[in-house]
Amino acid sequence: MKLKKSLGQHFLRDKGVIKRIVAAGNVLPEDRVIEIGPGGGALTEEILKREPKELVLIEIDPRWAEYLKEKFGSSVKIFNADATEFDFSQLEGKWKFFGNLPYNVSTAIIRNLLKHRNVFEEGIFMVQKEVADRLAATRGKEYGYLPALLRPFFRIEKLFDVHPKAFVPPPKVWSTVFRMVPSGFDMEEGELLSFEKFLKRAFSHRRKKLKKNLGLKGFPEGFEELAEKRAEEIEPEEFLALFRALKNN
């Protein structure tokens, strides 16, 4: 089948890379596994060799969803759905996630997973290298509101880079495989949304100081020095502490 450029379809074909990705997730027979964007099922085949308790596939392209249904039959459960909006919380228990995430929506998928963190045990994902660099950043020009939002909830560790030739068709950029593991931290959903809005304001004008972006004349005691810094100079833990101090002020 012809791949859809609009869906960012670049299928992984390098068997060595496929084995490294699945090995990184250490799939065991008692594990429930979700694969996002399985496409032709190359990663799916390798996961099935580990004989997980259950394997669910989330595929947005109806043509590939039908192909996967014919190829794997009852050994998998398939949802023809958009992973940026899918309700992962409908699936009971804890799940290990895998995915060669489409470049154009990878961060939207990660944000949706934060919403459904209650079912998230661990994730092994491949994204554009530049996206992985941003997600793992805690300071500097690559750092932004999303990594600052994710950091309290997840530990993000880059594992290895993948050459464009490992894909069909080859993308114009390198990819990176990373691990994402819950930290054990949580907050109520309303507070999370408020925290996200706070971070978006903090990063709204990258060259301006934090006091300008937040529109604050004064900062809580102990946080005064942050007022003169830019958002990219402030670590996620400091942002969370400042947010809660402002909320309780």
PDB file of C-alpha atoms in Angstrom:
ATOM      1  CA  MET A   1       0.000   0.000   0.000  1.00  0.00           C
ATOM      2  CA  LYS A   2       1.077   3.560  -0.670  1.00  0.00           C
ATOM      3  CA  LEU A   3       2.214   5.389   2.454  1.00  0.00           C
ATOM      4  CA  LYS A   4       0.428   8.608   3.390  1.00  0.00           C
ATOM      5  CA  LYS A   5       2.740  11.590   3.760  1.00  0.00           C
ATOM      6  CA  SER A   6      -0.049  13.466   5.583  1.00  0.00           C
ATOM      7  CA  LEU A   7       0.111  10.887   8.391  1.00  0.00           C
ATOM      8  CA  GLY A   8       3.909  11.061   8.660  1.00  0.00           C
ATOM      9  CA  GLN A   9       4.261   7.385   7.723  1.00  0.00           C
ATOM     10  CA  HIS A  10       7.869   6.162   7.745  1.00  0.00           C
ATOM     11  CA  PHE A  11       7.935   2.439   8.448  1.00  0.00           C
ATOM     12  CA  LEU A  12      10.824   0.898  10.349  1.00  0.00           C
ATOM     13  CA  ARG A  13      12.442  -1.988   8.453  1.00  0.00           C
ATOM     14  CA  ASP A  14      15.830  -2.508  10.173  1.00  0.00           C
ATOM     15  CA  LYS A  15      15.449  -5.781  12.134  1.00  0.00           C
ATOM     16  CA  GLY A  16      18.379  -4.951  14.409  1.00  0.00           C
ATOM     17  CA  VAL A  17      16.760  -1.673  15.468  1.00  0.00           C
ATOM     18  CA  ILE A  18      13.385  -3.395  15.919  1.00  0.00           C
ATOM     19  CA  LYS A  19      14.946  -5.980  18.276  1.00  0.00           C
ATOM     20  CA  ARG A  20      16.740  -3.250  20.266  1.00  0.00           C
ATOM     21  CA  ILE A  21      13.485  -1.337  20.765  1.00  0.00           C
ATOM     22  CA  VAL A  22      11.551  -4.356  22.042  1.00  0.00           C
ATOM     23  CA  ALA A  23      14.471  -5.501  24.204  1.00  0.00           C
ATOM     24  CA  ALA A  24      14.548  -2.039  25.821  1.00  0.00           C
ATOM     25  CA  GLY A  25      10.954  -2.595  26.972  1.00  0.00           C
ATOM     26  CA  ASN A  26      11.744  -6.030  28.450  1.00  0.00           C
ATOM     27  CA  VAL A  27       8.329  -7.455  27.534  1.00  0.00           C
ATOM     28  CA  LEU A  28       7.346 -10.323  29.846  1.00  0.00           C
ATOM     29  CA  PRO A  29       4.472 -12.871  29.562  1.00  0.00           C
ATOM     30  CA  GLU A  30       2.510 -11.035  32.285  1.00  0.00           C
ATOM     31  CA  ASP A  31       2.731  -7.671  30.485  1.00  0.00           C
ATOM     32  CA  ARG A  32      -0.104  -5.861  28.753  1.00  0.00           C
ATOM     33  CA  VAL A  33       1.297  -3.960  25.775  1.00  0.00           C
ATOM     34  CA  ILE A  34      -0.002  -1.110  23.613  1.00  0.00           C
ATOM     35  CA  GLU A  35       1.655  -0.251  20.306  1.00  0.00           C
ATOM     36  CA  ILE A  36       0.896   3.154  18.784  1.00  0.00           C
ATOM     37  CA  GLY A  37       1.116   3.466  14.995  1.00  0.00           C
ATOM     38  CA  PRO A  38       2.042  -0.138  14.096  1.00  0.00           C
ATOM     39  CA  GLY A  39       1.741   0.415  10.322  1.00  0.00           C
ATOM     40  CA  GLY A  40       2.822  -2.782   8.599  1.00  0.00           C
ATOM     41  CA  GLY A  41       3.410  -4.600  11.888  1.00  0.00           C
ATOM     42  CA  ALA A  42       7.210  -5.013  11.929  1.00  0.00           C
ATOM     43  CA  LEU A  43       7.485  -4.007  15.593  1.00  0.00           C
ATOM     44  CA  THR A  44       4.271  -5.906  16.364  1.00  0.00           C
ATOM     45  CA  GLU A  45       5.825  -9.180  15.169  1.00  0.00           C
ATOM     46  CA  GLU A  46       8.805  -8.752  17.481  1.00  0.00           C
ATOM     47  CA  ILE A  47       6.592  -7.902  20.467  1.00  0.00           C
ATOM     48  CA  LEU A  48       4.447 -11.005  19.832  1.00  0.00           C
ATOM     49  CA  LYS A  49       7.573 -13.193  20.014  1.00  0.00           C
ATOM     50  CA  ARG A  50       7.762 -12.194  23.701  1.00  0.00           C
ATOM     51  CA  GLU A  51       4.213 -13.587  24.195  1.00  0.00           C
ATOM     52  CA  PRO A  52       2.704 -10.728  26.222  1.00  0.00           C
ATOM     53  CA  LYS A  53      -0.534 -11.280  28.094  1.00  0.00           C
ATOM     54  CA  GLU A  54      -2.292  -8.850  25.756  1.00  0.00           C
ATOM     55  CA  LEU A  55      -1.316  -6.666  22.790  1.00  0.00           C
ATOM     56  CA  VAL A  56      -3.424  -3.699  21.672  1.00  0.00           C
ATOM     57  CA  LEU A  57      -2.687  -1.784  18.447  1.00  0.00           C
ATOM     58  CA  ILE A  58      -3.746   1.837  17.849  1.00  0.00           C
ATOM     59  CA  GLU A  59      -3.669   2.579  14.100  1.00  0.00           C
ATOM     60  CA  ILE A  60      -5.195   5.724  12.573  1.00  0.00           C
ATOM     61  CA  ASP A  61      -5.075   4.561   8.910  1.00  0.00           C
ATOM     62  CA  PRO A  62      -8.078   2.280   8.210  1.00  0.00           C
ATOM     63  CA  ARG A  63      -6.214   0.511   5.391  1.00  0.00           C
ATOM     64  CA  TRP A  64      -3.400  -0.580   7.700  1.00  0.00           C
ATOM     65  CA  ALA A  65      -5.826  -1.387  10.517  1.00  0.00           C
ATOM     66  CA  GLU A  66      -7.559  -3.842   8.176  1.00  0.00           C
ATOM     67  CA  TYR A  67      -4.213  -5.253   7.009  1.00  0.00           C
ATOM     68  CA  LEU A  68      -3.106  -5.817  10.623  1.00  0.00           C
ATOM     69  CA  LYS A  69      -6.400  -7.536  11.415  1.00  0.00           C
ATOM     70  CA  GLU A  70      -5.829  -9.982   8.553  1.00  0.00           C
ATOM     71  CA  LYS A  71      -2.153 -10.474   9.404  1.00  0.00           C
ATOM     72  CA  PHE A  72      -2.379 -11.053  13.166  1.00  0.00           C
ATOM     73  CA  GLY A  73      -5.977 -12.179  13.708  1.00  0.00           C
ATOM     74  CA  SER A  74      -7.008 -12.810  17.314  1.00  0.00           C
ATOM     75  CA  SER A  75      -3.462 -12.464  18.681  1.00  0.00           C
ATOM     76  CA  VAL A  76      -3.977  -8.668  18.844  1.00  0.00           C
ATOM     77  CA  LYS A  77      -6.808  -6.225  19.514  1.00  0.00           C
ATOM     78  CA  ILE A  78      -6.946  -3.326  17.036  1.00  0.00           C
ATOM     79  CA  PHE A  79      -8.425   0.135  17.427  1.00  0.00           C
ATOM     80  CA  ASN A  80      -8.687   2.182  14.231  1.00  0.00           C
ATOM     81  CA  ALA A  81      -8.237   5.433  16.125  1.00  0.00           C
ATOM     82  CA  ASP A  82      -6.235   8.644  16.519  1.00  0.00           C
ATOM     83  CA  ALA A  83      -3.672   8.246  19.333  1.00  0.00           C
ATOM     84  CA  THR A  84      -3.662  12.008  19.977  1.00  0.00           C
ATOM     85  CA  GLU A  85      -7.268  11.700  21.215  1.00  0.00           C
ATOM     86  CA  PHE A  86      -7.677   8.030  22.137  1.00  0.00           C
ATOM     87  CA  ASP A  87      -9.027   7.279  25.632  1.00  0.00           C
ATOM     88  CA  PHE A  88      -6.312   4.947  26.918  1.00  0.00           C
ATOM     89  CA  SER A  89      -7.978   4.959  30.353  1.00  0.00           C
ATOM     90  CA  GLN A  90     -10.721   2.693  28.975  1.00  0.00           C
ATOM     91  CA  LEU A  91      -8.138  -0.119  29.049  1.00  0.00           C
ATOM     92  CA  GLU A  92      -7.956  -1.565  32.562  1.00  0.00           C
ATOM     93  CA  GLY A  93      -4.711  -2.182  34.399  1.00  0.00           C
ATOM     94  CA  LYS A  94      -1.171  -0.968  33.679  1.00  0.00           C
ATOM     95  CA  TRP A  95       0.304  -1.085  30.176  1.00  0.00           C
ATOM     96  CA  LYS A  96       3.711  -0.959  28.531  1.00  0.00           C
ATOM     97  CA  PHE A  97       3.692   1.330  25.502  1.00  0.00           C
ATOM     98  CA  PHE A  98       5.705   1.120  22.283  1.00  0.00           C
ATOM     99  CA  GLY A  99       5.553   3.277  19.197  1.00  0.00           C
ATOM    100  CA  ASN A 100       7.359   4.640  16.180  1.00  0.00           C
ATOM    101  CA  LEU A 101       5.443   7.899  16.595  1.00  0.00           C
ATOM    102  CA  PRO A 102       4.568   9.930  13.471  1.00  0.00           C
ATOM    103  CA  TYR A 103       6.813  12.983  13.374  1.00  0.00           C
ATOM    104  CA  ASN A 104       3.990  15.478  12.843  1.00  0.00           C
ATOM    105  CA  VAL A 105       1.954  14.450  15.929  1.00  0.00           C
ATOM    106  CA  SER A 106       4.474  12.867  18.308  1.00  0.00           C
ATOM    107  CA  THR A 107       4.253  15.587  20.969  1.00  0.00           C
ATOM    108  CA  ALA A 108       0.431  15.582  20.803  1.00  0.00           C
ATOM    109  CA  ILE A 109       0.455  11.825  21.455  1.00  0.00           C
ATOM    110  CA  ILE A 110       2.828  12.248  24.413  1.00  0.00           C
ATOM    111  CA  ARG A 111       0.568  14.969  25.842  1.00  0.00           C
ATOM    112  CA  ASN A 112      -2.442  12.649  25.533  1.00  0.00           C
ATOM    113  CA  LEU A 113      -0.542   9.934  27.400  1.00  0.00           C
ATOM    114  CA  LEU A 114      -0.026  12.361  30.283  1.00  0.00           C
ATOM    115  CA  LYS A 115      -3.803  12.681  30.465  1.00  0.00           C
ATOM    116  CA  HIS A 116      -4.071   8.884  30.776  1.00  0.00           C
ATOM    117  CA  ARG A 117      -1.048   8.391  33.068  1.00  0.00           C
ATOM    118  CA  ASN A 118      -3.112   6.140  35.373  1.00  0.00           C
ATOM    119  CA  VAL A 119      -2.687   3.202  32.928  1.00  0.00           C
ATOM    120  CA  PHE A 120       0.920   3.990  31.965  1.00  0.00           C
ATOM    121  CA  GLU A 121       3.612   1.619  33.275  1.00  0.00           C
ATOM    122  CA  GLU A 122       6.445   2.428  30.865  1.00  0.00           C
ATOM    123  CA  GLY A 123       6.946   3.695  27.310  1.00  0.00           C
ATOM    124  CA  ILE A 124       9.590   3.000  24.657  1.00  0.00           C
ATOM    125  CA  PHE A 125       9.096   5.460  21.817  1.00  0.00           C
ATOM    126  CA  MET A 126      10.902   6.541  18.680  1.00  0.00           C
ATOM    127  CA  VAL A 127      10.565  10.153  17.531  1.00  0.00           C
ATOM    128  CA  GLN A 128      12.480  12.673  15.456  1.00  0.00           C
ATOM    129  CA  LYS A 129      15.854  13.257  17.172  1.00  0.00           C
ATOM    130  CA  GLU A 130      15.118  16.946  17.632  1.00  0.00           C
ATOM    131  CA  VAL A 131      11.853  16.085  19.460  1.00  0.00           C
ATOM    132  CA  ALA A 132      13.630  13.645  21.785  1.00  0.00           C
ATOM    133  CA  ASP A 133      16.247  16.291  22.561  1.00  0.00           C
ATOM    134  CA  ARG A 134      13.475  18.715  23.495  1.00  0.00           C
ATOM    135  CA  LEU A 135      11.556  16.222  25.630  1.00  0.00           C
ATOM    136  CA  ALA A 136      14.696  15.321  27.598  1.00  0.00           C
ATOM    137  CA  ALA A 137      15.848  18.936  28.077  1.00  0.00           C
ATOM    138  CA  THR A 138      15.677  20.640  31.484  1.00  0.00           C
ATOM    139  CA  ARG A 139      17.369  23.921  30.457  1.00  0.00           C
ATOM    140  CA  GLY A 140      18.523  25.781  27.337  1.00  0.00           C
ATOM    141  CA  LYS A 141      17.156  26.594  23.898  1.00  0.00           C
ATOM    142  CA  GLU A 142      15.687  23.093  23.301  1.00  0.00           C
ATOM    143  CA  TYR A 143      13.742  23.293  26.562  1.00  0.00           C
ATOM    144  CA  GLY A 144      10.100  24.393  26.459  1.00  0.00           C
ATOM    145  CA  TYR A 145       6.764  24.187  28.213  1.00  0.00           C
ATOM    146  CA  LEU A 146       6.083  20.501  27.365  1.00  0.00           C
ATOM    147  CA  PRO A 147       9.265  19.023  28.934  1.00  0.00           C
ATOM    148  CA  ALA A 148       8.709  21.317  31.937  1.00  0.00           C
ATOM    149  CA  LEU A 149       5.168  19.905  32.208  1.00  0.00           C
ATOM    150  CA  LEU A 150       6.193  16.257  31.757  1.00  0.00           C
ATOM    151  CA  ARG A 151       9.244  16.237  34.042  1.00  0.00           C
ATOM    152  CA  PRO A 152       7.458  15.986  37.409  1.00  0.00           C
ATOM    153  CA  PHE A 153       5.432  13.012  36.127  1.00  0.00           C
ATOM    154  CA  PHE A 154       7.999  11.068  34.072  1.00  0.00           C
ATOM    155  CA  ARG A 155      11.672  10.233  33.881  1.00  0.00           C
ATOM    156  CA  ILE A 156      12.737  10.556  30.234  1.00  0.00           C
ATOM    157  CA  GLU A 157      15.945   8.848  29.085  1.00  0.00           C
ATOM    158  CA  LYS A 158      17.319   8.878  25.543  1.00  0.00           C
ATOM    159  CA  LEU A 159      18.483   5.363  24.577  1.00  0.00           C
ATOM    160  CA  PHE A 160      19.926   5.432  21.032  1.00  0.00           C
ATOM    161  CA  ASP A 161      19.743   7.215  17.679  1.00  0.00           C
ATOM    162  CA  VAL A 162      18.439   5.631  14.471  1.00  0.00           C
ATOM    163  CA  HIS A 163      19.739   6.355  10.949  1.00  0.00           C
ATOM    164  CA  PRO A 164      17.208   7.438   8.259  1.00  0.00           C
ATOM    165  CA  LYS A 165      18.119   4.339   6.213  1.00  0.00           C
ATOM    166  CA  ALA A 166      16.394   2.165   8.828  1.00  0.00           C
ATOM    167  CA  PHE A 167      13.022   3.380   7.446  1.00  0.00           C
ATOM    168  CA  VAL A 168      10.890   3.108   4.315  1.00  0.00           C
ATOM    169  CA  PRO A 169      10.796   5.761   2.944  1.00  0.00           C
ATOM    170  CA  PRO A 170      13.907   7.241   4.633  1.00  0.00           C
ATOM    171  CA  PRO A 171      13.051  10.486   6.465  1.00  0.00           C
ATOM    172  CA  LYS A 172      15.329  13.499   6.050  1.00  0.00           C
ATOM    173  CA  VAL A 173      16.288  13.459   9.732  1.00  0.00           C
ATOM    174  CA  TRP A 174      17.666  11.072  12.356  1.00  0.00           C
ATOM    175  CA  SER A 175      15.376   9.504  14.937  1.00  0.00           C
ATOM    176  CA  THR A 176      15.901   8.744  18.621  1.00  0.00           C
ATOM    177  CA  VAL A 177      14.492   5.978  20.813  1.00  0.00           C
ATOM    178  CA  PHE A 178      13.741   7.037  24.381  1.00  0.00           C
ATOM    179  CA  ARG A 179      12.312   5.540  27.553  1.00  0.00           C
ATOM    180  CA  MET A 180       9.566   7.237  29.562  1.00  0.00           C
ATOM    181  CA  VAL A 181       8.797   5.962  33.091  1.00  0.00           C
ATOM    182  CA  PRO A 182       6.337   7.416  35.643  1.00  0.00           C
ATOM    183  CA  SER A 183       8.046   9.087  38.598  1.00  0.00           C
ATOM    184  CA  GLY A 184       5.218   8.399  41.042  1.00  0.00           C
ATOM    185  CA  PHE A 185       4.258  12.086  41.227  1.00  0.00           C
ATOM    186  CA  ASP A 186       0.651  13.061  40.531  1.00  0.00           C
ATOM    187  CA  MET A 187      -1.754  15.975  40.786  1.00  0.00           C
ATOM    188  CA  GLU A 188      -5.470  16.547  40.331  1.00  0.00           C
ATOM    189  CA  GLU A 189      -6.509  17.166  36.704  1.00  0.00           C
ATOM    190  CA  GLY A 190      -7.697  20.740  37.300  1.00  0.00           C
ATOM    191  CA  GLU A 191      -4.359  21.673  38.851  1.00  0.00           C
ATOM    192  CA  LEU A 192      -2.533  20.017  35.945  1.00  0.00           C
ATOM    193  CA  LEU A 193      -4.410  22.153  33.410  1.00  0.00           C
ATOM    194  CA  SER A 194      -3.658  25.298  35.435  1.00  0.00           C
ATOM    195  CA  PHE A 195       0.016  24.305  35.629  1.00  0.00           C
ATOM    196  CA  GLU A 196       0.095  23.802  31.846  1.00  0.00           C
ATOM    197  CA  LYS A 197      -1.380  27.286  31.234  1.00  0.00           C
ATOM    198  CA  PHE A 198       1.152  28.755  33.665  1.00  0.00           C
ATOM    199  CA  LEU A 199       4.051  27.113  31.770  1.00  0.00           C
ATOM    200  CA  LYS A 200       2.732  28.245  28.376  1.00  0.00           C
ATOM    201  CA  ARG A 201       2.702  31.831  29.660  1.00  0.00           C
ATOM    202  CA  ALA A 202       6.197  31.424  31.108  1.00  0.00           C
ATOM    203  CA  PHE A 203       7.578  30.305  27.705  1.00  0.00           C
ATOM    204  CA  SER A 204       5.407  32.616  25.561  1.00  0.00           C
ATOM    205  CA  HIS A 205       8.262  35.041  24.746  1.00  0.00           C
ATOM    206  CA  ARG A 206      11.548  33.217  25.101  1.00  0.00           C
ATOM    207  CA  ARG A 207      13.769  36.315  25.180  1.00  0.00           C
ATOM    208  CA  LYS A 208      11.772  38.052  27.896  1.00  0.00           C
ATOM    209  CA  LYS A 209      12.273  37.624  31.628  1.00  0.00           C
ATOM    210  CA  LEU A 210       9.837  35.504  33.593  1.00  0.00           C
ATOM    211  CA  LYS A 211       8.287  38.478  35.428  1.00  0.00           C
ATOM    212  CA  LYS A 212       7.286  39.965  32.044  1.00  0.00           C
ATOM    213  CA  ASN A 213       5.783  36.768  30.653  1.00  0.00           C
ATOM    214  CA  LEU A 214       3.820  36.051  33.829  1.00  0.00           C
ATOM    215  CA  GLY A 215       2.830  39.703  34.270  1.00  0.00           C
ATOM    216  CA  LEU A 216       3.877  39.705  37.924  1.00  0.00           C
ATOM    217  CA  LYS A 217       5.292  42.690  39.815  1.00  0.00           C
ATOM    218  CA  GLY A 218       6.282  40.642  42.832  1.00  0.00           C
ATOM    219  CA  PHE A 219       7.276  37.003  43.403  1.00  0.00           C
ATOM    220  CA  PRO A 220       6.696  34.917  46.564  1.00  0.00           C
ATOM    221  CA  GLU A 221       9.408  34.872  49.217  1.00  0.00           C
ATOM    222  CA  GLY A 222      12.273  32.592  48.219  1.00  0.00           C
ATOM    223  CA  PHE A 223      11.519  32.885  44.489  1.00  0.00           C
ATOM    224  CA  GLU A 224      12.587  36.491  43.870  1.00  0.00           C
ATOM    225  CA  GLU A 225      15.651  35.573  41.796  1.00  0.00           C
ATOM    226  CA  LEU A 226      13.494  33.690  39.271  1.00  0.00           C
ATOM    227  CA  ALA A 227      11.814  36.971  38.292  1.00  0.00           C
ATOM    228  CA  GLU A 228      14.947  38.122  36.456  1.00  0.00           C
ATOM    229  CA  LYS A 229      15.524  34.821  34.620  1.00  0.00           C
ATOM    230  CA  ARG A 230      14.229  33.612  31.273  1.00  0.00           C
ATOM    231  CA  ALA A 231      12.029  30.490  31.256  1.00  0.00           C
ATOM    232  CA  GLU A 232      14.757  28.416  29.566  1.00  0.00           C
ATOM    233  CA  GLU A 233      17.009  29.030  32.606  1.00  0.00           C
ATOM    234  CA  ILE A 234      14.514  27.612  35.124  1.00  0.00           C
ATOM    235  CA  GLU A 235      14.339  23.870  35.824  1.00  0.00           C
ATOM    236  CA  PRO A 236      11.006  21.973  35.946  1.00  0.00           C
ATOM    237  CA  GLU A 237      11.149  21.447  39.716  1.00  0.00           C
ATOM    238  CA  GLU A 238      11.570  25.204  40.238  1.00  0.00           C
ATOM    239  CA  PHE A 239       8.587  25.920  37.984  1.00  0.00           C
ATOM    240  CA  LEU A 240       6.387  23.512  39.930  1.00  0.00           C
ATOM    241  CA  ALA A 241       7.454  25.001  43.262  1.00  0.00           C
ATOM    242  CA  LEU A 242       6.837  28.561  41.995  1.00  0.00           C
ATOM    243  CA  PHE A 243       3.431  27.627  40.556  1.00  0.00           C
ATOM    244  CA  ARG A 244       2.282  26.172  43.863  1.00  0.00           C
ATOM    245  CA  ALA A 245       3.708  29.084  45.847  1.00  0.00           C
ATOM    246  CA  LEU A 246       1.788  31.547  43.667  1.00  0.00           C
ATOM    247  CA  LYS A 247      -1.378  29.473  43.976  1.00  0.00           C
ATOM    248  CA  ASN A 248      -1.141  29.434  47.783  1.00  0.00           C
ATOM    249  CA  ASN A 249      -0.118  33.083  48.097  1.00  0.00           C
TER     250      ASN A 249
END
